[in-house]
Tab-separated table of C-alpha atoms in Angstrom:
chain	number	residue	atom	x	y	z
A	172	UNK	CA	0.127	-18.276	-58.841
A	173	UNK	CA	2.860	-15.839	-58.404
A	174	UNK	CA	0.735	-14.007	-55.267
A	175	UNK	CA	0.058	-17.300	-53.856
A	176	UNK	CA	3.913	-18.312	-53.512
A	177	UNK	CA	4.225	-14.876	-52.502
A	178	UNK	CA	1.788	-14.777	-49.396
A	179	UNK	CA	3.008	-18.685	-48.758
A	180	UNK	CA	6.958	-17.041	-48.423
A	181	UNK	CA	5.467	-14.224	-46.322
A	182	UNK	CA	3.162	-15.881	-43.906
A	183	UNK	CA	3.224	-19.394	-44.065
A	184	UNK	CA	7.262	-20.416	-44.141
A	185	UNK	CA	8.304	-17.949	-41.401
A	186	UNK	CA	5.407	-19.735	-39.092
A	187	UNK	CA	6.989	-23.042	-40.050
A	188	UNK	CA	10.439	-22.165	-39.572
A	189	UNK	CA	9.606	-20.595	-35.941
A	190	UNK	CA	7.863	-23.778	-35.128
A	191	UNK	CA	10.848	-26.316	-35.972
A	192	UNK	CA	13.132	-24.135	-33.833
A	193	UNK	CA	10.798	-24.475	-31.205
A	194	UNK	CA	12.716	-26.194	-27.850
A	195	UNK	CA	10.045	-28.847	-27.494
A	196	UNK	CA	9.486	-29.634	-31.027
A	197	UNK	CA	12.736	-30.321	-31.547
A	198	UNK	CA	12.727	-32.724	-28.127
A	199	UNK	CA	9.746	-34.792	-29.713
A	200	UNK	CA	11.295	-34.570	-32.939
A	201	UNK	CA	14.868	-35.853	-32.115
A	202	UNK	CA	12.848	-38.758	-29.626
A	203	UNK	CA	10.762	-40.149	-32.900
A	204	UNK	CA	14.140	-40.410	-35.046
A	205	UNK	CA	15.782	-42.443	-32.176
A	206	UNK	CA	13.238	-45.065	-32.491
A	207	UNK	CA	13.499	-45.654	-36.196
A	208	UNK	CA	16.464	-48.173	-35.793
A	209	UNK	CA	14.133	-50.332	-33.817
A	210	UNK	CA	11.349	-49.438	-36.338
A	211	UNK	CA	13.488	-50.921	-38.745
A	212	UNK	CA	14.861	-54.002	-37.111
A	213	UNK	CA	10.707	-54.979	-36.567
A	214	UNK	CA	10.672	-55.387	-40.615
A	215	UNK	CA	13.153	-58.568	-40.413
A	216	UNK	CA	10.190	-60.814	-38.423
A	217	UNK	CA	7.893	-59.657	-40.379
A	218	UNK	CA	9.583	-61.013	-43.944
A	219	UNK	CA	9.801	-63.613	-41.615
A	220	UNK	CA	6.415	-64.260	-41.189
A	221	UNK	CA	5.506	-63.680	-44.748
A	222	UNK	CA	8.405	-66.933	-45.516
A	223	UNK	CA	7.001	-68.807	-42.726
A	224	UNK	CA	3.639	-69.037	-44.730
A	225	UNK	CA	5.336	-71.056	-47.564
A	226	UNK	CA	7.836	-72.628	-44.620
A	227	UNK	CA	5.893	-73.704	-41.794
A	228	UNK	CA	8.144	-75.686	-40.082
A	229	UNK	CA	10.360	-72.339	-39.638
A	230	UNK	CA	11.043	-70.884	-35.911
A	231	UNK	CA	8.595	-67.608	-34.885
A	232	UNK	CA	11.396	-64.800	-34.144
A	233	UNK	CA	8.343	-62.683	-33.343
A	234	UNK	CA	9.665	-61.848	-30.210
A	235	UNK	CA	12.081	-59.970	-32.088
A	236	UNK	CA	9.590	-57.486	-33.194
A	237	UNK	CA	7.946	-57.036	-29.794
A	238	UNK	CA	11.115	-56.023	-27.850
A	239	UNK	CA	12.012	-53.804	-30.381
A	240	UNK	CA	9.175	-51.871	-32.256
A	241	UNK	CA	6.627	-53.445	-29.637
A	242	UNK	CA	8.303	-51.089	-27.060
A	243	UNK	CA	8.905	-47.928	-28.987
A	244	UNK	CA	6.645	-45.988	-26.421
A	245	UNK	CA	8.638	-46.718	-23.292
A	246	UNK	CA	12.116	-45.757	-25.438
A	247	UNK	CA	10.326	-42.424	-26.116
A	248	UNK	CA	9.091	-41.982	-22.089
A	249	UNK	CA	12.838	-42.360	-21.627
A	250	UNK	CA	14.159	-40.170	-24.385
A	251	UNK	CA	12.383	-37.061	-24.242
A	252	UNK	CA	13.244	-35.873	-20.733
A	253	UNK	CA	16.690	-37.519	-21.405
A	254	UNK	CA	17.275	-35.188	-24.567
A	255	UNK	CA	15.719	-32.459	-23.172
A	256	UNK	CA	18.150	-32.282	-19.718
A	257	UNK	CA	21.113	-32.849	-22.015
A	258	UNK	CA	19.940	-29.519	-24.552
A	259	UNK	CA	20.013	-27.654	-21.073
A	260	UNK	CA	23.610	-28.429	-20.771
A	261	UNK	CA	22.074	-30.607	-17.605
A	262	UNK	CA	23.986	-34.021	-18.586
A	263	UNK	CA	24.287	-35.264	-15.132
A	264	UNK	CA	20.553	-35.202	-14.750
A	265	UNK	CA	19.717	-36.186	-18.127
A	266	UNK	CA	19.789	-40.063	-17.634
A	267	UNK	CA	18.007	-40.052	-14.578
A	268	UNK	CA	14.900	-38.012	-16.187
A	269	UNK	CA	15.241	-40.705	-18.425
A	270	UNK	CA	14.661	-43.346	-15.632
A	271	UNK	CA	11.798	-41.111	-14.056
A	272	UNK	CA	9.909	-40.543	-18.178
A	273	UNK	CA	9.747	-44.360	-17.625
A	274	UNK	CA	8.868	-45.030	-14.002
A	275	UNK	CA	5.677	-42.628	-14.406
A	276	UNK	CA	4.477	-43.940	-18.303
A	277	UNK	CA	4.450	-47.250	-16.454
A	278	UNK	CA	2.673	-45.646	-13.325
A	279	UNK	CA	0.083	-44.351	-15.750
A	280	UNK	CA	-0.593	-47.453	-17.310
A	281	UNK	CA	-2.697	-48.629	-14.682
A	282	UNK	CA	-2.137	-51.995	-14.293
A	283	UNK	CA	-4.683	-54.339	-12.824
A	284	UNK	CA	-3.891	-57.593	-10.189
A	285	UNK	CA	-4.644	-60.777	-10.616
A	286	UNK	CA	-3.979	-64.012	-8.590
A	287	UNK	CA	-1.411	-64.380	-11.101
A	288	UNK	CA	0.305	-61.139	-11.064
A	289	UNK	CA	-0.101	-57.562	-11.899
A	290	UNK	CA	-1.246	-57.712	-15.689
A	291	UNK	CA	-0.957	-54.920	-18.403
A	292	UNK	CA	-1.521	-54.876	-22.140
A	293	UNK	CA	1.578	-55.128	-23.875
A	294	UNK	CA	0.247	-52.785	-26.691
A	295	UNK	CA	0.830	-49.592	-24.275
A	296	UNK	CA	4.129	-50.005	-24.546
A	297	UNK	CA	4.368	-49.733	-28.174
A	298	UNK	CA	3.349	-47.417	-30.827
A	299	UNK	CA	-0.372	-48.007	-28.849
A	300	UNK	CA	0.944	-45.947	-26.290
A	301	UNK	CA	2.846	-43.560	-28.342
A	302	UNK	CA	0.929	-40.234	-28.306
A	303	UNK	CA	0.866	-41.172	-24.241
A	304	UNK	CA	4.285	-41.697	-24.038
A	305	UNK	CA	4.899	-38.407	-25.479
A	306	UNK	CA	2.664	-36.772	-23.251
A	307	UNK	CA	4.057	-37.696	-20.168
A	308	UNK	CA	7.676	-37.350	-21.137
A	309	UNK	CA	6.850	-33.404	-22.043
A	310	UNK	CA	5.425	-33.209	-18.462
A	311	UNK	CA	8.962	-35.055	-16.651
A	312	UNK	CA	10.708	-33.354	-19.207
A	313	UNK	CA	8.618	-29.875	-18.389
A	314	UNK	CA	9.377	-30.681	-14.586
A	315	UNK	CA	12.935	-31.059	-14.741
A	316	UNK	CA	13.318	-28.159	-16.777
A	317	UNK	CA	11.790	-25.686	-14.301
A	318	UNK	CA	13.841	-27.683	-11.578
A	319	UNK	CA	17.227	-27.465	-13.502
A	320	UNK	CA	18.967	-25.057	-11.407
A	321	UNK	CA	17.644	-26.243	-7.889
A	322	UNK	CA	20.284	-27.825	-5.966
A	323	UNK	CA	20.777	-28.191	-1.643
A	324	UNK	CA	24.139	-27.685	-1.706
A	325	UNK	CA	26.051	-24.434	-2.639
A	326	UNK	CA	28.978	-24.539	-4.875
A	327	UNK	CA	31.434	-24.504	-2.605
A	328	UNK	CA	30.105	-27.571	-0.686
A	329	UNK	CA	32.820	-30.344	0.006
A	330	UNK	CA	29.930	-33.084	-1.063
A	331	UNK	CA	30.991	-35.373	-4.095
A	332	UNK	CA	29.288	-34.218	-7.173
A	333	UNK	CA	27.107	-38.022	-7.705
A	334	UNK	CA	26.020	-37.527	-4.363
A	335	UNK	CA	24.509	-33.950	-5.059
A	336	UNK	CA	23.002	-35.234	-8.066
A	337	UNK	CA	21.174	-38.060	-5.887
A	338	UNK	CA	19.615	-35.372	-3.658
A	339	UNK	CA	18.942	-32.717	-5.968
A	340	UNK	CA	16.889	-35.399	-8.390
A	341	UNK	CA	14.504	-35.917	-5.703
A	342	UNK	CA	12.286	-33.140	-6.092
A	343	UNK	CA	11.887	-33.694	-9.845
A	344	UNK	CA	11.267	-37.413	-9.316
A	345	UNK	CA	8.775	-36.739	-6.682
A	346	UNK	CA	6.689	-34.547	-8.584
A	347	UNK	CA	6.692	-36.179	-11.934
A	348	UNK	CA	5.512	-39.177	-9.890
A	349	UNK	CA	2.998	-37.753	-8.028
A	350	UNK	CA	1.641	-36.398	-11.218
A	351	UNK	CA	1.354	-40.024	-12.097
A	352	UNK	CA	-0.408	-41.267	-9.033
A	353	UNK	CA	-2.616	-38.064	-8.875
A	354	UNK	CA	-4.157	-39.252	-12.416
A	355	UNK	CA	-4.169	-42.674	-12.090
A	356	UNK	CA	-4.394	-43.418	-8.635
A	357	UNK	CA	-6.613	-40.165	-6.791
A	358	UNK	CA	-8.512	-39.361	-10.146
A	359	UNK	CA	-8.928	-42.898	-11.002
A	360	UNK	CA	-8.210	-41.026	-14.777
A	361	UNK	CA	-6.941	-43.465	-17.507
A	362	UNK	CA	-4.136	-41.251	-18.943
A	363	UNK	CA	-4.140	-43.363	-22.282
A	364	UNK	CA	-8.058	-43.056	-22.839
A	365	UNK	CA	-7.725	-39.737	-22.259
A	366	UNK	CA	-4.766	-38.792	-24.381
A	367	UNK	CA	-6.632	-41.071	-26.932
A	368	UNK	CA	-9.499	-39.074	-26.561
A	369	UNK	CA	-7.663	-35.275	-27.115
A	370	UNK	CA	-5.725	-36.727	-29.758
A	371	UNK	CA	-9.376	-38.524	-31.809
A	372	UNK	CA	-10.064	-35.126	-34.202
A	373	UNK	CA	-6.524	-35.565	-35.243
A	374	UNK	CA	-6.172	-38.989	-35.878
A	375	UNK	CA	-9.848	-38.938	-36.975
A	376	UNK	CA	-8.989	-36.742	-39.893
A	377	UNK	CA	-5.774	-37.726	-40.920
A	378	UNK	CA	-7.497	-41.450	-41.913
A	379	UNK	CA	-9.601	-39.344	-43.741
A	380	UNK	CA	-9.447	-38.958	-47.595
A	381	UNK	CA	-9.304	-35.571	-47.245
A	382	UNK	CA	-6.889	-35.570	-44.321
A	383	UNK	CA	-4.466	-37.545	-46.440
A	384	UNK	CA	-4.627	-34.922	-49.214
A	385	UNK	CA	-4.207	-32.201	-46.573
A	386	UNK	CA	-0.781	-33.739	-44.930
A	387	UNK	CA	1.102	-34.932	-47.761
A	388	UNK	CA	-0.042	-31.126	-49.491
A	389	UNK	CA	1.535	-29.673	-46.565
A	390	UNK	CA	4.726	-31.601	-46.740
A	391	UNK	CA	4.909	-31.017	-50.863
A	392	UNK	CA	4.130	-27.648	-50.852
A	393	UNK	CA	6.349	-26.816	-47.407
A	394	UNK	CA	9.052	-28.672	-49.487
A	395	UNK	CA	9.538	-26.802	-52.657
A	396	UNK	CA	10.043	-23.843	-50.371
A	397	UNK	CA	12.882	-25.815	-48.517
A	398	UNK	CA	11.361	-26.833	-45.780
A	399	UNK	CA	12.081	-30.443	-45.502
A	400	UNK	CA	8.909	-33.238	-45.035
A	401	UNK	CA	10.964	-34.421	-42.126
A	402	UNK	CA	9.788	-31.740	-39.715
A	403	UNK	CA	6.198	-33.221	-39.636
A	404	UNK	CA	7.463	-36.575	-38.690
A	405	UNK	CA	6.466	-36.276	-35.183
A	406	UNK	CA	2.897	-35.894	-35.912
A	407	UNK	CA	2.711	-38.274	-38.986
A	408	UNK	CA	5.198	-40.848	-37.435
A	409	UNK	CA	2.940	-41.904	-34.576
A	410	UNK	CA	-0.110	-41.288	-36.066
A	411	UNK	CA	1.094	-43.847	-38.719
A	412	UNK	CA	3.049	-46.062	-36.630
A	413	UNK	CA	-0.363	-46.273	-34.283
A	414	UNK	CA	-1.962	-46.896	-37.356
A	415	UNK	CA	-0.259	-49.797	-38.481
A	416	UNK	CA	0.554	-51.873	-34.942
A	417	UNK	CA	-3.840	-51.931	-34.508
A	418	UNK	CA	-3.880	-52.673	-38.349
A	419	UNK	CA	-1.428	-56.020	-37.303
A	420	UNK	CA	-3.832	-56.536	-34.467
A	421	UNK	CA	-6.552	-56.479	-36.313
A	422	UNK	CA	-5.055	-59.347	-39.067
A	423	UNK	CA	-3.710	-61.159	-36.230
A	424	UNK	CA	-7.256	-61.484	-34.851
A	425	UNK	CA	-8.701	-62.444	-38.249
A	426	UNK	CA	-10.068	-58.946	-39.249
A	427	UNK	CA	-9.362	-56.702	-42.053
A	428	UNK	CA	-7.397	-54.027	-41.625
A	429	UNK	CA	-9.039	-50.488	-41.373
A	430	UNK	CA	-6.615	-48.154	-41.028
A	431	UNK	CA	-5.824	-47.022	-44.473
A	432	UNK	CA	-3.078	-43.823	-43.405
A	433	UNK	CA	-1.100	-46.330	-42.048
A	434	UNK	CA	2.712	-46.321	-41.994
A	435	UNK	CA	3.708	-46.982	-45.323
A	436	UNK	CA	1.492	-45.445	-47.207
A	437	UNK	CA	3.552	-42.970	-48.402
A	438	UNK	CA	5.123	-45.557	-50.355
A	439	UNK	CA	2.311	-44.880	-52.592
A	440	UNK	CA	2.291	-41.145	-53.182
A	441	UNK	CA	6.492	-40.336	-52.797
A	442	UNK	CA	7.789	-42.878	-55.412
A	443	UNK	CA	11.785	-41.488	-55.444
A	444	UNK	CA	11.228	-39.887	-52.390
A	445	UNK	CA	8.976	-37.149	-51.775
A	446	UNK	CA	6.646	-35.442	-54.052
A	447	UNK	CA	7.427	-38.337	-56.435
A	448	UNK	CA	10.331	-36.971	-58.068
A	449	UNK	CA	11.450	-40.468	-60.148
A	450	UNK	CA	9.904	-39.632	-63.483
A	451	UNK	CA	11.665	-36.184	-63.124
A	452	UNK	CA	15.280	-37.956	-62.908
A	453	UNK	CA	14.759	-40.262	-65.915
A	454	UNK	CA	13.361	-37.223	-67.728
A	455	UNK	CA	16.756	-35.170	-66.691
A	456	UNK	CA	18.637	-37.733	-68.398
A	457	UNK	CA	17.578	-36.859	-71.629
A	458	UNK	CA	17.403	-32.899	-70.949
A	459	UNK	CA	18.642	-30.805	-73.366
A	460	UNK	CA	20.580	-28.233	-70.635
A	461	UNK	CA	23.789	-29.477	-68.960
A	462	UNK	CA	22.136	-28.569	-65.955
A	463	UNK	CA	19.475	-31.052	-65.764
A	464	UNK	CA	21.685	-33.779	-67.590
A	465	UNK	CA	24.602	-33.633	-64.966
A	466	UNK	CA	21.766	-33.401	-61.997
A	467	UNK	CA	19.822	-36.401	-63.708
A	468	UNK	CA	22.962	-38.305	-64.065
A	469	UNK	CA	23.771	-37.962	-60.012
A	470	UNK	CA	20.270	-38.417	-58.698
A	471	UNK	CA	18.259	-41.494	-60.756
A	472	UNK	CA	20.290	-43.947	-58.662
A	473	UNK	CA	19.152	-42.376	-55.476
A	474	UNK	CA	15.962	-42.058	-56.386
A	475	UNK	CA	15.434	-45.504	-57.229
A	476	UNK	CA	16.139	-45.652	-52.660
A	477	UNK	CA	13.985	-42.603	-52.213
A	478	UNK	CA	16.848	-40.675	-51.334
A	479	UNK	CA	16.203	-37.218	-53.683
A	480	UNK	CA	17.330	-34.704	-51.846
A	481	UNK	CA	19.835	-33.453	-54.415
A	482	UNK	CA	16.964	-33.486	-56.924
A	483	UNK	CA	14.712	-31.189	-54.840
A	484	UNK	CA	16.746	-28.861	-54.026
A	485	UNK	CA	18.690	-29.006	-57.234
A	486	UNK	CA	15.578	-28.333	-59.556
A	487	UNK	CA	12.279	-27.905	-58.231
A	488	UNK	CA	12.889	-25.851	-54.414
A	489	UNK	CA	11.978	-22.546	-55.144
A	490	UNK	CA	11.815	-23.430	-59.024
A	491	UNK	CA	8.376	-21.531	-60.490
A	492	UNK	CA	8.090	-24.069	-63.137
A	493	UNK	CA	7.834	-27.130	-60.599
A	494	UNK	CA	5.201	-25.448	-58.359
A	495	UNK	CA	2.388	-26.679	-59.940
A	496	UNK	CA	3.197	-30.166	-60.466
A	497	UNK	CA	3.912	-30.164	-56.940
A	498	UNK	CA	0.807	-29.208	-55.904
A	499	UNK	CA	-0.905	-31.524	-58.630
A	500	UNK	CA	1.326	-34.357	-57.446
A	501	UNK	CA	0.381	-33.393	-53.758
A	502	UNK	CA	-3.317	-33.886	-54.052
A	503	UNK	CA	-3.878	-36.344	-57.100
A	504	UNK	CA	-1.744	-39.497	-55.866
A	505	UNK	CA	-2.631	-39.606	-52.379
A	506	UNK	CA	-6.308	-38.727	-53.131
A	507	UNK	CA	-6.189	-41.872	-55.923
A	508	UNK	CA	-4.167	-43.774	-53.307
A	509	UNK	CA	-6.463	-43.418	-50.693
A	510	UNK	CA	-9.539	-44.323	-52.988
A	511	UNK	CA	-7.686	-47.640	-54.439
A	512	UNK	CA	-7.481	-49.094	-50.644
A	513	UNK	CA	-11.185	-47.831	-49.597
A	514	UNK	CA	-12.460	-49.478	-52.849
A	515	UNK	CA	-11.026	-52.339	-51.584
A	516	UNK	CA	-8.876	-52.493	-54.552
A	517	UNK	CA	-5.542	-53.533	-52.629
A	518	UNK	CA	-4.857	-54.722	-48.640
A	519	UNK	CA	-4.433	-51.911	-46.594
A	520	UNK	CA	-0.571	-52.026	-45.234
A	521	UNK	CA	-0.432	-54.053	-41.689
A	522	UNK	CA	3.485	-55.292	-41.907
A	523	UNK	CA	5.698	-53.111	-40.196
A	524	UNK	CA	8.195	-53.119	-43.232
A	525	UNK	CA	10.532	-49.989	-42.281
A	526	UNK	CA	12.752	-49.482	-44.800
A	527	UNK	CA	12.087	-46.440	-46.087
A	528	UNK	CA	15.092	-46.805	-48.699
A	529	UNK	CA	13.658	-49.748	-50.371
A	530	UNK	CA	12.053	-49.267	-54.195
A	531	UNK	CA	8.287	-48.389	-53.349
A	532	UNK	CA	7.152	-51.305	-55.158
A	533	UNK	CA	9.283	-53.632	-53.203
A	534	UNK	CA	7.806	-51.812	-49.747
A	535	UNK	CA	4.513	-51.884	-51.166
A	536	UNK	CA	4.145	-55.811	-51.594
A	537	UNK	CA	6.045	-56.680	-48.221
A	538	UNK	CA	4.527	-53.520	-46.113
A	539	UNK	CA	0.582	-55.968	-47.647
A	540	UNK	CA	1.764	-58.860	-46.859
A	541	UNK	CA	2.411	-59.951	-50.554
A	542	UNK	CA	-0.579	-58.424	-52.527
A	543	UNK	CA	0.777	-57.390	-56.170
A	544	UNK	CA	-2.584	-54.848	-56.082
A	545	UNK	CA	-0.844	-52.578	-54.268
A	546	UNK	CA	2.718	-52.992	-56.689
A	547	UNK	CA	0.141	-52.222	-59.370
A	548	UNK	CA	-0.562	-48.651	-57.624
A	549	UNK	CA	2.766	-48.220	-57.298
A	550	UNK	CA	3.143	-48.362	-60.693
A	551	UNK	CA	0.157	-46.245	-62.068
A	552	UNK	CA	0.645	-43.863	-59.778
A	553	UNK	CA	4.144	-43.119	-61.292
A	554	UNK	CA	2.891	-43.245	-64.489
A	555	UNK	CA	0.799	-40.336	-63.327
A	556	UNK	CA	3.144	-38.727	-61.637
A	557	UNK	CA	5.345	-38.622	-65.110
A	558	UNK	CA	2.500	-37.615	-67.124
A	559	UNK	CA	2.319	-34.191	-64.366
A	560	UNK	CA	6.081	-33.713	-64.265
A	561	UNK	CA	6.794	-34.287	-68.269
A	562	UNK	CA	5.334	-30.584	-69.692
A	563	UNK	CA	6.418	-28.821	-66.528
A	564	UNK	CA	9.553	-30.201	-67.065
A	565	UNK	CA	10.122	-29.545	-70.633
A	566	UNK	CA	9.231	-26.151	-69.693
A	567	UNK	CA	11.984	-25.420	-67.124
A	568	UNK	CA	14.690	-27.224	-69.376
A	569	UNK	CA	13.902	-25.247	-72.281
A	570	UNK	CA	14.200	-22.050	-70.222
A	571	UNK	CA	17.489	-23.052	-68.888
A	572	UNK	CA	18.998	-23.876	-71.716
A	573	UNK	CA	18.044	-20.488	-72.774
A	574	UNK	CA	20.263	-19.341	-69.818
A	575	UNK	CA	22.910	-21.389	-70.243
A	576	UNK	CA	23.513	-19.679	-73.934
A	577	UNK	CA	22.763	-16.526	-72.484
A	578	UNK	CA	25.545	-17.495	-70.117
A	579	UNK	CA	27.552	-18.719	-72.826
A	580	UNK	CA	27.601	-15.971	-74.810
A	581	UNK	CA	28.133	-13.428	-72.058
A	582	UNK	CA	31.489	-15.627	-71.244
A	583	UNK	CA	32.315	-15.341	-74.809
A	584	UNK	CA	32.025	-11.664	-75.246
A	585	UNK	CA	34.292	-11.215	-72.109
A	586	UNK	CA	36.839	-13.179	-73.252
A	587	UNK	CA	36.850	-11.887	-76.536
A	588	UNK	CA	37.107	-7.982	-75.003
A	589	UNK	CA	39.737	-9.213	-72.988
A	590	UNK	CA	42.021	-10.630	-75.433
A	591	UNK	CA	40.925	-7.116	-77.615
């Protein structure tokens, strides 16, 4: 175990570390949390909806849902050049590569004409059209970045500063759209099929059982070495959030939904946040070190909002004790997760209920539109959880308790040769 942690610290973190200080990572990453607030605003209709069943005569505030986390994908069109001009120290080009992330999305969605109008499906604009929104604000963002220090004018020019920053937007605009109509409109290429298409072994595996295990062993094990789970939210975000809008589409059209990595389903797997930490903080509180007292005293409310931070890196990051429950955690709840909802066992998660600092069990009956199943798996699965964390945890107590009277009694002998 100890040359495994030692090859992970070697090879592994450094290659993680150099990819969240990547320049574009941290442009998609920053675009997917900008979106949560409307994420989260989406979960009001749909506790709506779940009192509407019991309260028919109550108004649909649907609507509320679809101009909010119905149109996630456009926000992200707009924020990813936006971010990246303003990183550049490029603010006065920033909002309108903004403006041109959303003019060619839209181009790209190929819209078709009607007698009526011109007519496109509204899921594009959502987390449907989320991997393709991120694909073509990398390429405006990509095209502005190359075209950052291009201006007609020289610096001593006598033209007002908005007026140079009309003119010298108009090659970046013009290329970014062509790019557009080149696709869509010479190649007669549908950019979202075909993003769809590059992005299938991905999202293929991840609804996988053993894609599941893979990702959340990823973010566990990346975790106790400090990095953070929140660095793969780019990739799990909109595979989830993709995930969970066709999983309402599909109840909405009288199907069952498939999609069982849908968002959500973490509430299944990181119960106190993640690597399912809970049982750890209510063991703490009867710990025989100060240590683990004190640290279970300040984190069991948290963790009851899956907010455990403190706890991670308090006592298990880096601790050699907590590796292997991590691991163990990392691969037995999701894998037992995953098999509940193909068994058929619970309802898959459909409801866009995005609050990840609800109590799990509380997310997991809203997030299936009221099935206690799934607050039952809540529920074993931190049972299980505490039956992996309770020896590992005696272990590390009883070793620093060990320190602390080693500590003790170092302090004592100082004081004592002191006052000698």
């Amino acid at each position: 175990m100890k040359k495994i942690q030692e090859w992970i610290e070697k090879y592994l973190v450094p290659v993680m570390n150099r990819i969240t200080q990547n320049f574009w990572f941290g442009i998609v990453a920053d675009a997917i949390l900008y979106i949560v607030p409307f994420s989260m605003v989406s979960a009001i209709p749909s506790l709506w909806s779940i009192l509407r069943r019991f309260v028919p005569v109550l108004p649909d505030i649907s609507p509320l849902s679809t101009f909010s986390f119905g149109l996630i994908g456009l926000f992200v069109s707009f924020v990813i050049p936006y971010n990246c001009l303003n990183k550049i120290g490029k603010k006065d080009r920033s909002m309108i590569a903004g403006f041109t992330g959303i003019g060619t999305f839209m181009m790209c969605m190929n819209f078709v004409t009607t007698d009526e109008g011109s007519l496109v499906a509204m899921s594009k604009f959502g987390a449907g059209g989320m991997f393709t929104a991120m694909f073509v604000g990398l390429l405006v963002a990509v095209v502005y970045k190359a075209m950052f220090k291009f201006s007609f004018f020289g610096e001593d020019s006598v033209i007002p500063d908005f007026v140079k920053n009309w003119f010298d937007n108009i090659i970046a605009i013009l290329i970014s759209l062509t790019a557009g109509y080149l696709l869509t409109y010479v190649m007669k290429i549908d950019v979202f099929t075909m993003v769809q298409l590059i992005m299938k072994p991905i999202t293929s595996f991840a609804q996988s059982g053993p894609g599941v295990v893979l990702i959340v062993l990823l973010q566990n094990v990346f975790y106790f070495f400090g990095i953070s789970g929140w660095v793969f939210t780019p990739v799990t975000r909109s595979i989830t959030q993709a995930a969970i809008a066709e999983n309402a589409a599909m109840m909405a059209a009288g199907m069952a939904p498939k999609n069982i990595y849908a968002y959500g389903f973490s509430r299944y797997h990181h119960i106190g946040g993640q690597g399912a930490t809970m049982p750890l903080a209510l063991f703490m509180l009867r710990a025989k070190s100060k240590k683990y007292r004190v640290l279970g005293k300040a984190t069991l409310v948290p963790s009851i909002f899956n907010i455990n931070e403190p706890l991670q890196y308090g006592a298990v990051v880096g601790n050699p004790f907590m590796l292997i429950p991590t691991v163990m955690i990392a691969i037995i709840l999701p894998a037992f997760s995953y098999l509940w909802f193909f068994m058929g066992w619970g309802t898959i998660n459909y409801v866009n209920f995005d609050m990840n600092f609800a109590p799990n069990a509380v997310s997991a009956f809203f997030m299936s539109g009221g099935d206690f199943r799934n607050v039952i798996l809540v529920c074993i699965n931190f049972v299980i959880a505490a039956l992996i964390w309770y020896p590992f945890f005696k272990a590390a107590d009883k070793a620093e308790v060990r320190k602390e009277q080693e500590r003790a009694a170092a302090k004592a002998a100082k004081l004592a040769a002191a006052q000698a």
